[in-house]
Amino acid sequence: MNARDLQIQASVTAEMVIFTIRSERLAVLLRRRDKTPYAGCWGLPGGRVHADETLEQAAVRQLAEKTGITGVYLEQLYTFGDPARDPRGRVIAVSYYALVPYNRLKVQAQPSELAWHRVDALPPLAFDHGKIVAMAQERLCAKLDYSTIALQFMPEKFTLSELQAVYESILGEALDKRNFRKRVQALDCLEDTGEQFRAGKHRPAKLFRLKTPGRVEIIK
Amino acid sequence: MNARDLQIQASVTAEMVIFTIRSERLAVLLRRRDKTPYAGCWGLPGGRVHADETLEQAAVRQLAEKTGITGVYLEQLYTFGDPARDPRGRVIAVSYYALVPYNRLKVQAQPSELAWHRVDALPPLAFDHGKIVAMAQERLCAKLDYSTIALQFMPEKFTLSELQAVYESILGEALDKRNFRKRVQALDCLEDTGEQFRAGKHRPAKLFRLKTPGRVEIIK
DNA sequence: CCAAGTTAGTGTCTTTCCAACACTATGTCA
DNA sequence: TGACATAGTGTTGGAAAGACACTAACTTGG
């Protein structure tokens, strides 16, 4: 056996961990598999990388094809390449995670093989996808502390209470309202739209928007 | 053209960014290429992933084969897969970075195609290796702030002044001696060996060692 | 043997950042 | 118009971080 025999020609896939906030919970989009292996099991949306595209382009394409969503935050997470992770052969999974604003959930209207699942109550997942989701959640939590990544979950206009609810959903703990607002103001990322949001029988809230919508800043 | 034609069977390589501290400077190990493309050019050590090994095993093997170094800190960095990054075909580069204590530089005795280069004075590198090194350096700098990763550069026994010099090398700025020592003590990662280190005509310094040598803690 | 030179090692004070905490404002609805 | 619900706002105390200068211990040379 010469060295050549040991080298691999592998399939390369982009696997997408697509997060959003639904009903005040962090949720991830899963697809029910119709083919073996793991037929009937839930797994991450994803698919093979094409010959003429970059890894990031493949990720963007997967996101668009599977969900119709474009223009959202996307970041490479990690690459999984255990020889035994797919029984069909050597498959290198380059994982990405995406953050989808919670008013853009057109996905619900899609075929029923796609569904949102709360990350704190996931079914068993195909392949090593459980590990991938866990790592994505860890990364997301860590980034809350030192970046403005959470703003990528927000729709175009939103209230500060809504934003606080998003932070609380991801962190899984309640935050002090005044301290939260102080910190957010200090970021200098939001601007008052001048509009108000009326919900229920109480004082309406100011609506804010991002000064630079796509931008994620590193803070502290 | 059907979908099959668009799918790739790619080569997968592990590319190693191997850092150390030499002469108070952050340095990276490069290999001079003898084959086309980029013959004669400096590039990262690395090579193809074998069929029966995980990505991490491939990285560990590359490190051992190229440098003889084992048992050092190693972490996956990022995966580069631009279709044009290698003129010979589609090559997916899974990059890792490693931290080598600065007394373990047996590498110098190795064939001359391997050499340490200061990261602040790199030659032009083959492929996209310049981008890979830049990203590794960025990651390393970031981790200095919120982990004990810098301790992985230290030999078994070392003085606090040596440790401070390592931090200063990586950050590229001088630190206050008293504040530095205060912070290090607070980490509670070091223990006094009871031994002293005599260098030059001045007061000898205490030698410390890591309480848990391999461990990298997340702090703050 | 002692004076000069060199690095090791140590504490305080000030400033800044973070956490705890409660009330008023503005709307709806009965 | 009073009850109710969420929006919005400042102050204070404690902890952590940053600025800052001197003494300790050893070597070497006169």
PDB file of N, CA and C in Angstrom, chain B residues 34-113:
ATOM      1  N   ASP B  34       9.229  22.449  -2.189  1.00  0.00           N
ATOM      2  CA  ASP B  34      10.153  22.060  -3.256  1.00  0.00           C
ATOM      3  C   ASP B  34       9.407  21.716  -4.537  1.00  0.00           C
ATOM      4  N   LYS B  35       8.085  21.635  -4.453  1.00  0.00           N
ATOM      5  CA  LYS B  35       7.319  21.255  -5.644  1.00  0.00           C
ATOM      6  C   LYS B  35       6.434  22.391  -6.108  1.00  0.00           C
ATOM      7  N   THR B  36       6.075  22.317  -7.395  1.00  0.00           N
ATOM      8  CA  THR B  36       5.112  23.255  -7.929  1.00  0.00           C
ATOM      9  C   THR B  36       3.743  22.882  -7.392  1.00  0.00           C
ATOM     10  N   PRO B  37       2.779  23.755  -7.171  1.00  0.00           N
ATOM     11  CA  PRO B  37       2.918  25.190  -7.370  1.00  0.00           C
ATOM     12  C   PRO B  37       3.624  25.868  -6.192  1.00  0.00           C
ATOM     13  N   TYR B  38       4.032  27.078  -6.407  1.00  0.00           N
ATOM     14  CA  TYR B  38       4.719  27.863  -5.380  1.00  0.00           C
ATOM     15  C   TYR B  38       6.054  27.234  -4.975  1.00  0.00           C
ATOM     16  N   ALA B  39       6.728  26.556  -5.909  1.00  0.00           N
ATOM     17  CA  ALA B  39       8.026  25.956  -5.591  1.00  0.00           C
ATOM     18  C   ALA B  39       8.983  27.047  -5.126  1.00  0.00           C
ATOM     19  N   GLY B  40       9.724  26.744  -4.041  1.00  0.00           N
ATOM     20  CA  GLY B  40      10.669  27.712  -3.506  1.00  0.00           C
ATOM     21  C   GLY B  40      10.049  28.702  -2.536  1.00  0.00           C
ATOM     22  N   CYS B  41       8.750  28.664  -2.468  1.00  0.00           N
ATOM     23  CA  CYS B  41       8.010  29.598  -1.618  1.00  0.00           C
ATOM     24  C   CYS B  41       7.817  28.988  -0.226  1.00  0.00           C
ATOM     25  N   TRP B  42       7.673  29.859   0.774  1.00  0.00           N
ATOM     26  CA  TRP B  42       7.374  29.347   2.118  1.00  0.00           C
ATOM     27  C   TRP B  42       5.880  29.099   2.272  1.00  0.00           C
ATOM     28  N   GLY B  43       5.558  28.028   2.997  1.00  0.00           N
ATOM     29  CA  GLY B  43       4.150  27.716   3.247  1.00  0.00           C
ATOM     30  C   GLY B  43       3.998  27.007   4.571  1.00  0.00           C
ATOM     31  N   LEU B  44       2.769  26.740   4.957  1.00  0.00           N
ATOM     32  CA  LEU B  44       2.520  26.048   6.213  1.00  0.00           C
ATOM     33  C   LEU B  44       2.831  24.569   6.061  1.00  0.00           C
ATOM     34  N   PRO B  45       3.362  23.943   7.119  1.00  0.00           N
ATOM     35  CA  PRO B  45       3.461  22.493   7.107  1.00  0.00           C
ATOM     36  C   PRO B  45       2.049  21.910   7.127  1.00  0.00           C
ATOM     37  N   GLY B  46       1.884  20.805   6.457  1.00  0.00           N
ATOM     38  CA  GLY B  46       0.558  20.195   6.420  1.00  0.00           C
ATOM     39  C   GLY B  46       0.539  19.118   5.372  1.00  0.00           C
ATOM     40  N   GLY B  47      -0.592  18.453   5.246  1.00  0.00           N
ATOM     41  CA  GLY B  47      -0.691  17.396   4.254  1.00  0.00           C
ATOM     42  C   GLY B  47      -2.057  16.771   4.294  1.00  0.00           C
ATOM     43  N   ARG B  48      -2.219  15.786   3.454  1.00  0.00           N
ATOM     44  CA  ARG B  48      -3.548  15.221   3.267  1.00  0.00           C
ATOM     45  C   ARG B  48      -4.000  14.400   4.468  1.00  0.00           C
ATOM     46  N   VAL B  49      -5.281  14.440   4.672  1.00  0.00           N
ATOM     47  CA  VAL B  49      -5.899  13.656   5.731  1.00  0.00           C
ATOM     48  C   VAL B  49      -6.072  12.229   5.223  1.00  0.00           C
ATOM     49  N   HIS B  50      -5.676  11.266   6.038  1.00  0.00           N
ATOM     50  CA  HIS B  50      -5.801   9.867   5.628  1.00  0.00           C
ATOM     51  C   HIS B  50      -7.229   9.360   5.790  1.00  0.00           C
ATOM     52  N   ALA B  51      -7.498   8.248   5.133  1.00  0.00           N
ATOM     53  CA  ALA B  51      -8.861   7.731   5.087  1.00  0.00           C
ATOM     54  C   ALA B  51      -9.374   7.264   6.445  1.00  0.00           C
ATOM     55  N   ASP B  52      -8.458   6.843   7.293  1.00  0.00           N
ATOM     56  CA  ASP B  52      -8.905   6.196   8.529  1.00  0.00           C
ATOM     57  C   ASP B  52      -8.676   7.044   9.769  1.00  0.00           C
ATOM     58  N   GLU B  53      -8.417   8.324   9.599  1.00  0.00           N
ATOM     59  CA  GLU B  53      -8.120   9.141  10.773  1.00  0.00           C
ATOM     60  C   GLU B  53      -9.073  10.331  10.847  1.00  0.00           C
ATOM     61  N   THR B  54      -9.278  10.785  12.069  1.00  0.00           N
ATOM     62  CA  THR B  54     -10.081  11.999  12.245  1.00  0.00           C
ATOM     63  C   THR B  54      -9.238  13.200  11.827  1.00  0.00           C
ATOM     64  N   LEU B  55      -9.904  14.356  11.727  1.00  0.00           N
ATOM     65  CA  LEU B  55      -9.181  15.570  11.335  1.00  0.00           C
ATOM     66  C   LEU B  55      -8.134  15.917  12.392  1.00  0.00           C
ATOM     67  N   GLU B  56      -8.525  15.768  13.636  1.00  0.00           N
ATOM     68  CA  GLU B  56      -7.592  16.089  14.711  1.00  0.00           C
ATOM     69  C   GLU B  56      -6.403  15.128  14.716  1.00  0.00           C
ATOM     70  N   GLN B  57      -6.678  13.865  14.465  1.00  0.00           N
ATOM     71  CA  GLN B  57      -5.569  12.905  14.375  1.00  0.00           C
ATOM     72  C   GLN B  57      -4.618  13.272  13.241  1.00  0.00           C
ATOM     73  N   ALA B  58      -5.182  13.715  12.135  1.00  0.00           N
ATOM     74  CA  ALA B  58      -4.347  14.141  11.010  1.00  0.00           C
ATOM     75  C   ALA B  58      -3.463  15.312  11.421  1.00  0.00           C
ATOM     76  N   ALA B  59      -4.043  16.239  12.170  1.00  0.00           N
ATOM     77  CA  ALA B  59      -3.281  17.407  12.609  1.00  0.00           C
ATOM     78  C   ALA B  59      -2.147  16.980  13.540  1.00  0.00           C
ATOM     79  N   VAL B  60      -2.465  16.105  14.481  1.00  0.00           N
ATOM     80  CA  VAL B  60      -1.446  15.612  15.415  1.00  0.00           C
ATOM     81  C   VAL B  60      -0.339  14.896  14.649  1.00  0.00           C
ATOM     82  N   ARG B  61      -0.730  14.123  13.650  1.00  0.00           N
ATOM     83  CA  ARG B  61       0.256  13.389  12.856  1.00  0.00           C
ATOM     84  C   ARG B  61       1.154  14.346  12.062  1.00  0.00           C
ATOM     85  N   GLN B  62       0.554  15.355  11.445  1.00  0.00           N
ATOM     86  CA  GLN B  62       1.354  16.325  10.705  1.00  0.00           C
ATOM     87  C   GLN B  62       2.382  16.968  11.610  1.00  0.00           C
ATOM     88  N   LEU B  63       1.933  17.334  12.791  1.00  0.00           N
ATOM     89  CA  LEU B  63       2.815  17.981  13.746  1.00  0.00           C
ATOM     90  C   LEU B  63       3.986  17.057  14.085  1.00  0.00           C
ATOM     91  N   ALA B  64       3.670  15.803  14.365  1.00  0.00           N
ATOM     92  CA  ALA B  64       4.709  14.847  14.750  1.00  0.00           C
ATOM     93  C   ALA B  64       5.651  14.568  13.578  1.00  0.00           C
ATOM     94  N   GLU B  65       5.086  14.337  12.393  1.00  0.00           N
ATOM     95  CA  GLU B  65       5.912  14.010  11.229  1.00  0.00           C
ATOM     96  C   GLU B  65       6.848  15.148  10.856  1.00  0.00           C
ATOM     97  N   LYS B  66       6.309  16.353  10.865  1.00  0.00           N
ATOM     98  CA  LYS B  66       7.090  17.478  10.368  1.00  0.00           C
ATOM     99  C   LYS B  66       8.063  18.010  11.405  1.00  0.00           C
ATOM    100  N   THR B  67       7.720  17.879  12.671  1.00  0.00           N
ATOM    101  CA  THR B  67       8.519  18.552  13.694  1.00  0.00           C
ATOM    102  C   THR B  67       8.972  17.641  14.821  1.00  0.00           C
ATOM    103  N   GLY B  68       8.391  16.475  14.921  1.00  0.00           N
ATOM    104  CA  GLY B  68       8.725  15.599  16.035  1.00  0.00           C
ATOM    105  C   GLY B  68       8.076  16.011  17.342  1.00  0.00           C
ATOM    106  N   ILE B  69       7.269  17.054  17.298  1.00  0.00           N
ATOM    107  CA  ILE B  69       6.657  17.562  18.527  1.00  0.00           C
ATOM    108  C   ILE B  69       5.352  16.835  18.818  1.00  0.00           C
ATOM    109  N   THR B  70       5.161  16.433  20.070  1.00  0.00           N
ATOM    110  CA  THR B  70       3.907  15.799  20.474  1.00  0.00           C
ATOM    111  C   THR B  70       3.457  16.390  21.808  1.00  0.00           C
ATOM    112  N   GLY B  71       2.200  16.218  22.085  1.00  0.00           N
ATOM    113  CA  GLY B  71       1.695  16.581  23.403  1.00  0.00           C
ATOM    114  C   GLY B  71       1.560  18.064  23.637  1.00  0.00           C
ATOM    115  N   VAL B  72       1.390  18.848  22.598  1.00  0.00           N
ATOM    116  CA  VAL B  72       1.224  20.289  22.795  1.00  0.00           C
ATOM    117  C   VAL B  72      -0.232  20.696  22.538  1.00  0.00           C
ATOM    118  N   TYR B  73      -0.523  21.945  22.880  1.00  0.00           N
ATOM    119  CA  TYR B  73      -1.872  22.460  22.697  1.00  0.00           C
ATOM    120  C   TYR B  73      -2.192  22.587  21.210  1.00  0.00           C
ATOM    121  N   LEU B  74      -3.397  22.158  20.840  1.00  0.00           N
ATOM    122  CA  LEU B  74      -3.796  22.108  19.438  1.00  0.00           C
ATOM    123  C   LEU B  74      -5.278  22.434  19.364  1.00  0.00           C
ATOM    124  N   GLU B  75      -5.653  23.261  18.403  1.00  0.00           N
ATOM    125  CA  GLU B  75      -7.058  23.643  18.291  1.00  0.00           C
ATOM    126  C   GLU B  75      -7.413  23.896  16.841  1.00  0.00           C
ATOM    127  N   GLN B  76      -8.580  23.443  16.452  1.00  0.00           N
ATOM    128  CA  GLN B  76      -9.017  23.714  15.078  1.00  0.00           C
ATOM    129  C   GLN B  76      -9.286  25.198  14.925  1.00  0.00           C
ATOM    130  N   LEU B  77      -8.871  25.743  13.788  1.00  0.00           N
ATOM    131  CA  LEU B  77      -8.954  27.176  13.571  1.00  0.00           C
ATOM    132  C   LEU B  77     -10.099  27.537  12.632  1.00  0.00           C
ATOM    133  N   TYR B  78     -10.053  27.044  11.413  1.00  0.00           N
ATOM    134  CA  TYR B  78     -11.019  27.456  10.395  1.00  0.00           C
ATOM    135  C   TYR B  78     -10.801  26.549   9.199  1.00  0.00           C
ATOM    136  N   THR B  79     -11.809  26.475   8.339  1.00  0.00           N
ATOM    137  CA  THR B  79     -11.679  25.649   7.139  1.00  0.00           C
ATOM    138  C   THR B  79     -11.767  26.524   5.902  1.00  0.00           C
ATOM    139  N   PHE B  80     -10.769  26.383   5.062  1.00  0.00           N
ATOM    140  CA  PHE B  80     -10.663  27.199   3.850  1.00  0.00           C
ATOM    141  C   PHE B  80     -10.952  26.323   2.643  1.00  0.00           C
ATOM    142  N   GLY B  81     -11.889  26.759   1.803  1.00  0.00           N
ATOM    143  CA  GLY B  81     -12.270  25.902   0.692  1.00  0.00           C
ATOM    144  C   GLY B  81     -12.583  26.630  -0.589  1.00  0.00           C
ATOM    145  N   ASP B  82     -12.006  27.779  -0.756  1.00  0.00           N
ATOM    146  CA  ASP B  82     -12.226  28.499  -2.004  1.00  0.00           C
ATOM    147  C   ASP B  82     -11.826  27.602  -3.171  1.00  0.00           C
ATOM    148  N   PRO B  83     -12.663  27.507  -4.227  1.00  0.00           N
ATOM    149  CA  PRO B  83     -12.344  26.601  -5.336  1.00  0.00           C
ATOM    150  C   PRO B  83     -11.032  26.977  -6.026  1.00  0.00           C
ATOM    151  N   ALA B  84     -10.627  28.230  -5.912  1.00  0.00           N
ATOM    152  CA  ALA B  84      -9.432  28.671  -6.623  1.00  0.00           C
ATOM    153  C   ALA B  84      -8.194  28.689  -5.732  1.00  0.00           C
ATOM    154  N   ARG B  85      -8.312  28.185  -4.503  1.00  0.00           N
ATOM    155  CA  ARG B  85      -7.177  28.355  -3.598  1.00  0.00           C
ATOM    156  C   ARG B  85      -5.982  27.467  -3.953  1.00  0.00           C
ATOM    157  N   ASP B  86      -6.245  26.383  -4.678  1.00  0.00           N
ATOM    158  CA  ASP B  86      -5.157  25.520  -5.138  1.00  0.00           C
ATOM    159  C   ASP B  86      -5.356  25.249  -6.628  1.00  0.00           C
ATOM    160  N   PRO B  87      -4.384  25.597  -7.458  1.00  0.00           N
ATOM    161  CA  PRO B  87      -4.563  25.458  -8.904  1.00  0.00           C
ATOM    162  C   PRO B  87      -4.682  24.001  -9.362  1.00  0.00           C
ATOM    163  N   ARG B  88      -4.271  23.065  -8.498  1.00  0.00           N
ATOM    164  CA  ARG B  88      -4.306  21.659  -8.920  1.00  0.00           C
ATOM    165  C   ARG B  88      -5.683  21.042  -8.802  1.00  0.00           C
ATOM    166  N   GLY B  89      -6.605  21.707  -8.105  1.00  0.00           N
ATOM    167  CA  GLY B  89      -7.929  21.117  -7.961  1.00  0.00           C
ATOM    168  C   GLY B  89      -8.550  21.533  -6.660  1.00  0.00           C
ATOM    169  N   ARG B  90      -9.683  20.916  -6.333  1.00  0.00           N
ATOM    170  CA  ARG B  90     -10.392  21.322  -5.150  1.00  0.00           C
ATOM    171  C   ARG B  90      -9.737  20.724  -3.920  1.00  0.00           C
ATOM    172  N   VAL B  91      -9.217  21.582  -3.096  1.00  0.00           N
ATOM    173  CA  VAL B  91      -8.575  21.143  -1.858  1.00  0.00           C
ATOM    174  C   VAL B  91      -9.195  21.902  -0.696  1.00  0.00           C
ATOM    175  N   ILE B  92      -9.745  21.152   0.241  1.00  0.00           N
ATOM    176  CA  ILE B  92     -10.321  21.739   1.443  1.00  0.00           C
ATOM    177  C   ILE B  92      -9.256  21.704   2.529  1.00  0.00           C
ATOM    178  N   ALA B  93      -8.889  22.876   3.025  1.00  0.00           N
ATOM    179  CA  ALA B  93      -7.837  22.952   4.038  1.00  0.00           C
ATOM    180  C   ALA B  93      -8.468  23.188   5.405  1.00  0.00           C
ATOM    181  N   VAL B  94      -8.374  22.185   6.260  1.00  0.00           N
ATOM    182  CA  VAL B  94      -8.830  22.352   7.638  1.00  0.00           C
ATOM    183  C   VAL B  94      -7.617  22.788   8.435  1.00  0.00           C
ATOM    184  N   SER B  95      -7.648  24.026   8.933  1.00  0.00           N
ATOM    185  CA  SER B  95      -6.448  24.538   9.586  1.00  0.00           C
ATOM    186  C   SER B  95      -6.531  24.363  11.100  1.00  0.00           C
ATOM    187  N   TYR B  96      -5.386  24.110  11.686  1.00  0.00           N
ATOM    188  CA  TYR B  96      -5.227  23.977  13.133  1.00  0.00           C
ATOM    189  C   TYR B  96      -4.095  24.890  13.557  1.00  0.00           C
ATOM    190  N   TYR B  97      -4.138  25.315  14.817  1.00  0.00           N
ATOM    191  CA  TYR B  97      -2.947  25.983  15.315  1.00  0.00           C
ATOM    192  C   TYR B  97      -2.468  25.281  16.567  1.00  0.00           C
ATOM    193  N   ALA B  98      -1.150  25.315  16.743  1.00  0.00           N
ATOM    194  CA  ALA B  98      -0.510  24.620  17.853  1.00  0.00           C
ATOM    195  C   ALA B  98       0.425  25.581  18.557  1.00  0.00           C
ATOM    196  N   LEU B  99       0.599  25.375  19.856  1.00  0.00           N
ATOM    197  CA  LEU B  99       1.479  26.221  20.662  1.00  0.00           C
ATOM    198  C   LEU B  99       2.600  25.371  21.219  1.00  0.00           C
ATOM    199  N   VAL B 100       3.824  25.723  20.917  1.00  0.00           N
ATOM    200  CA  VAL B 100       4.971  24.920  21.319  1.00  0.00           C
ATOM    201  C   VAL B 100       5.785  25.684  22.360  1.00  0.00           C
ATOM    202  N   PRO B 101       6.042  25.064  23.514  1.00  0.00           N
ATOM    203  CA  PRO B 101       6.863  25.706  24.534  1.00  0.00           C
ATOM    204  C   PRO B 101       8.232  26.044  23.959  1.00  0.00           C
ATOM    205  N   TYR B 102       8.826  27.117  24.443  1.00  0.00           N
ATOM    206  CA  TYR B 102       9.995  27.626  23.739  1.00  0.00           C
ATOM    207  C   TYR B 102      11.298  26.948  24.108  1.00  0.00           C
ATOM    208  N   ASN B 103      11.251  25.894  24.905  1.00  0.00           N
ATOM    209  CA  ASN B 103      12.494  25.152  25.119  1.00  0.00           C
ATOM    210  C   ASN B 103      12.494  23.851  24.320  1.00  0.00           C
ATOM    211  N   ARG B 104      11.477  23.660  23.541  1.00  0.00           N
ATOM    212  CA  ARG B 104      11.337  22.394  22.824  1.00  0.00           C
ATOM    213  C   ARG B 104      11.607  22.589  21.348  1.00  0.00           C
ATOM    214  N   LEU B 105      12.563  23.403  21.036  1.00  0.00           N
ATOM    215  CA  LEU B 105      12.752  23.757  19.640  1.00  0.00           C
ATOM    216  C   LEU B 105      13.780  22.864  18.977  1.00  0.00           C
ATOM    217  N   LYS B 106      13.591  21.577  19.106  1.00  0.00           N
ATOM    218  CA  LYS B 106      14.490  20.634  18.435  1.00  0.00           C
ATOM    219  C   LYS B 106      14.437  20.850  16.928  1.00  0.00           C
ATOM    220  N   VAL B 107      13.375  21.480  16.518  1.00  0.00           N
ATOM    221  CA  VAL B 107      13.129  21.700  15.098  1.00  0.00           C
ATOM    222  C   VAL B 107      14.318  22.356  14.404  1.00  0.00           C
ATOM    223  N   GLN B 108      15.042  23.171  15.149  1.00  0.00           N
ATOM    224  CA  GLN B 108      16.167  23.875  14.532  1.00  0.00           C
ATOM    225  C   GLN B 108      17.189  22.910  13.942  1.00  0.00           C
ATOM    226  N   ALA B 109      17.312  21.742  14.553  1.00  0.00           N
ATOM    227  CA  ALA B 109      18.288  20.771  14.088  1.00  0.00           C
ATOM    228  C   ALA B 109      17.806  20.051  12.826  1.00  0.00           C
ATOM    229  N   GLN B 110      16.584  20.307  12.444  1.00  0.00           N
ATOM    230  CA  GLN B 110      15.979  19.588  11.314  1.00  0.00           C
ATOM    231  C   GLN B 110      16.469  20.136   9.981  1.00  0.00           C
ATOM    232  N   PRO B 111      16.099  19.435   8.938  1.00  0.00           N
ATOM    233  CA  PRO B 111      16.488  19.882   7.594  1.00  0.00           C
ATOM    234  C   PRO B 111      16.104  21.332   7.342  1.00  0.00           C
ATOM    235  N   SER B 112      16.870  21.942   6.517  1.00  0.00           N
ATOM    236  CA  SER B 112      16.769  23.388   6.361  1.00  0.00           C
ATOM    237  C   SER B 112      15.513  23.831   5.629  1.00  0.00           C
ATOM    238  N   GLU B 113      14.702  22.883   5.189  1.00  0.00           N
ATOM    239  CA  GLU B 113      13.472  23.360   4.533  1.00  0.00           C
ATOM    240  C   GLU B 113      12.439  23.824   5.563  1.00  0.00           C
TER     241      GLU B 113
END
